[in-house]
């Protein structure tokens, strides 16, 4: 059964007239009639009643018409979606994000992609550390990652989006000012991201190792939201990127850490990316004058 046979049958069924159906298909009547006859021979049933001046459908023809209309509609949809996918307008964009960028940067990034690619679907994979995201990109489990201070490698493309300071998350009644030095946090419990997974965690530990006068207990906390809850419970002082300040939790405030370097936010993707959709998504983000 060929698509052109079904197209011919549907047109005859719509017009109930071979001449009008042939005109609609831009055919002469003989090849149109031949398509209908070959379809009837293939199915072994009579589809059209030609005994009157007006063509009528048989019961078998009525049944086939339902299937034929649905099949042709699905074929048209498949053609359109495949072409749109090839052009990079449709498909799924798998977007990873470090936990500290979930609250301020991620919504803006998603908005940029949706504006540029309204027919694309965005699957957000949240709160994965940079190293994990980079490996997922290499394994084709992730398309784009919002990461921090990623290590350079030939197979990963890194585009820097900007830098932001680190802040201390403290209880509202804490005595420290709006700007604090790490030495002022001496003798306190520091809540920070695990160093084996997070560049922020590694940065804090390097600073503490280089300043032995600062004596602090460190507790690894993998997620920003968990860290906030622990600060609220009085467990210690959290250290997070400034963008986490959008989490206006009751009883907490933020103090900028003046003697720690700023931390970067970057866009990670495959260096040899072939998908037009992913290329367009990256271009939409980079051309948006994004500010963290």
PDB file of N, CA and C in Angstrom, residues 1 3 5 8-9 12 25 36 40 61 83 109 114 124 146 151 181 188 194 223-224 234 239 245 286:
ATOM      1  N   UNK A   1       0.850  -1.190   0.000  1.00  0.00           N
ATOM      2  CA  UNK A   1       0.000   0.000   0.000  1.00  0.00           C
ATOM      3  C   UNK A   1       0.891   1.247   0.000  1.00  0.00           C
ATOM      4  N   UNK A   3       1.544   5.524  -0.272  1.00  0.00           N
ATOM      5  CA  UNK A   3       0.935   6.778   0.182  1.00  0.00           C
ATOM      6  C   UNK A   3       0.152   7.447  -0.946  1.00  0.00           C
ATOM      7  N   UNK A   5      -1.482   6.055  -3.290  1.00  0.00           N
ATOM      8  CA  UNK A   5      -2.766   5.379  -3.422  1.00  0.00           C
ATOM      9  C   UNK A   5      -3.758   5.910  -2.380  1.00  0.00           C
ATOM     10  N   UNK A   8      -4.871   9.425  -3.257  1.00  0.00           N
ATOM     11  CA  UNK A   8      -5.872   9.399  -4.327  1.00  0.00           C
ATOM     12  C   UNK A   8      -7.235   8.962  -3.785  1.00  0.00           C
ATOM     13  N   UNK A   9      -7.258   7.938  -2.982  1.00  0.00           N
ATOM     14  CA  UNK A   9      -8.515   7.431  -2.414  1.00  0.00           C
ATOM     15  C   UNK A   9      -9.197   8.494  -1.544  1.00  0.00           C
ATOM     16  N   UNK A  12     -10.783  11.257  -3.711  1.00  0.00           N
ATOM     17  CA  UNK A  12     -12.031  10.799  -4.338  1.00  0.00           C
ATOM     18  C   UNK A  12     -13.142  10.732  -3.297  1.00  0.00           C
ATOM     19  N   UNK A  25      -5.536  16.826  -7.264  1.00  0.00           N
ATOM     20  CA  UNK A  25      -4.217  16.177  -7.213  1.00  0.00           C
ATOM     21  C   UNK A  25      -3.340  16.563  -8.401  1.00  0.00           C
ATOM     22  N   UNK A  36      -6.627   3.893  -7.714  1.00  0.00           N
ATOM     23  CA  UNK A  36      -7.728   3.351  -6.926  1.00  0.00           C
ATOM     24  C   UNK A  36      -7.904   1.861  -7.221  1.00  0.00           C
ATOM     25  N   UNK A  40      -7.593  -1.333  -4.638  1.00  0.00           N
ATOM     26  CA  UNK A  40      -8.667  -2.324  -4.441  1.00  0.00           C
ATOM     27  C   UNK A  40      -8.154  -3.738  -4.688  1.00  0.00           C
ATOM     28  N   UNK A  61     -14.825   0.920   2.174  1.00  0.00           N
ATOM     29  CA  UNK A  61     -14.249   2.226   1.866  1.00  0.00           C
ATOM     30  C   UNK A  61     -14.377   3.212   3.019  1.00  0.00           C
ATOM     31  N   UNK A  83      11.831  17.673   9.732  1.00  0.00           N
ATOM     32  CA  UNK A  83      12.475  18.834   9.114  1.00  0.00           C
ATOM     33  C   UNK A  83      12.811  19.895  10.153  1.00  0.00           C
ATOM     34  N   UNK A 109      18.240  31.754  32.141  1.00  0.00           N
ATOM     35  CA  UNK A 109      18.782  30.946  31.047  1.00  0.00           C
ATOM     36  C   UNK A 109      17.648  30.221  30.319  1.00  0.00           C
ATOM     37  N   UNK A 114      13.820  29.548  25.647  1.00  0.00           N
ATOM     38  CA  UNK A 114      12.419  29.459  25.226  1.00  0.00           C
ATOM     39  C   UNK A 114      12.058  30.576  24.245  1.00  0.00           C
ATOM     40  N   UNK A 124      15.344  20.106  32.599  1.00  0.00           N
ATOM     41  CA  UNK A 124      16.320  20.592  33.568  1.00  0.00           C
ATOM     42  C   UNK A 124      16.722  19.456  34.504  1.00  0.00           C
ATOM     43  N   UNK A 146      25.323  24.287  33.338  1.00  0.00           N
ATOM     44  CA  UNK A 146      25.702  25.505  34.046  1.00  0.00           C
ATOM     45  C   UNK A 146      26.639  25.071  35.162  1.00  0.00           C
ATOM     46  N   UNK A 151      37.406  22.626  34.838  1.00  0.00           N
ATOM     47  CA  UNK A 151      38.755  22.386  34.335  1.00  0.00           C
ATOM     48  C   UNK A 151      38.722  22.311  32.812  1.00  0.00           C
ATOM     49  N   UNK A 181      35.699  38.911  56.804  1.00  0.00           N
ATOM     50  CA  UNK A 181      36.904  38.181  56.405  1.00  0.00           C
ATOM     51  C   UNK A 181      36.817  36.769  56.971  1.00  0.00           C
ATOM     52  N   UNK A 188      34.464  28.857  64.236  1.00  0.00           N
ATOM     53  CA  UNK A 188      33.081  28.507  63.895  1.00  0.00           C
ATOM     54  C   UNK A 188      33.063  27.269  63.004  1.00  0.00           C
ATOM     55  N   UNK A 194      31.245  19.780  49.163  1.00  0.00           N
ATOM     56  CA  UNK A 194      32.329  18.789  49.227  1.00  0.00           C
ATOM     57  C   UNK A 194      33.461  19.117  48.248  1.00  0.00           C
ATOM     58  N   UNK A 223      24.084  20.179  49.064  1.00  0.00           N
ATOM     59  CA  UNK A 223      23.054  20.992  48.417  1.00  0.00           C
ATOM     60  C   UNK A 223      22.874  22.332  49.120  1.00  0.00           C
ATOM     61  N   UNK A 224      22.676  23.371  48.312  1.00  0.00           N
ATOM     62  CA  UNK A 224      22.518  24.725  48.854  1.00  0.00           C
ATOM     63  C   UNK A 224      21.318  24.810  49.785  1.00  0.00           C
ATOM     64  N   UNK A 234      21.276  26.523  63.354  1.00  0.00           N
ATOM     65  CA  UNK A 234      22.374  26.881  64.229  1.00  0.00           C
ATOM     66  C   UNK A 234      23.563  25.960  64.170  1.00  0.00           C
ATOM     67  N   UNK A 239      28.859  28.812  53.271  1.00  0.00           N
ATOM     68  CA  UNK A 239      29.574  29.611  52.273  1.00  0.00           C
ATOM     69  C   UNK A 239      29.040  29.221  50.896  1.00  0.00           C
ATOM     70  N   UNK A 245      21.583  34.432  47.376  1.00  0.00           N
ATOM     71  CA  UNK A 245      20.885  35.400  48.222  1.00  0.00           C
ATOM     72  C   UNK A 245      19.404  35.538  47.862  1.00  0.00           C
ATOM     73  N   UNK A 286      24.482  32.924  24.775  1.00  0.00           N
ATOM     74  CA  UNK A 286      25.676  33.763  24.679  1.00  0.00           C
ATOM     75  C   UNK A 286      25.395  35.121  24.044  1.00  0.00           C
TER      76      UNK A 286
END
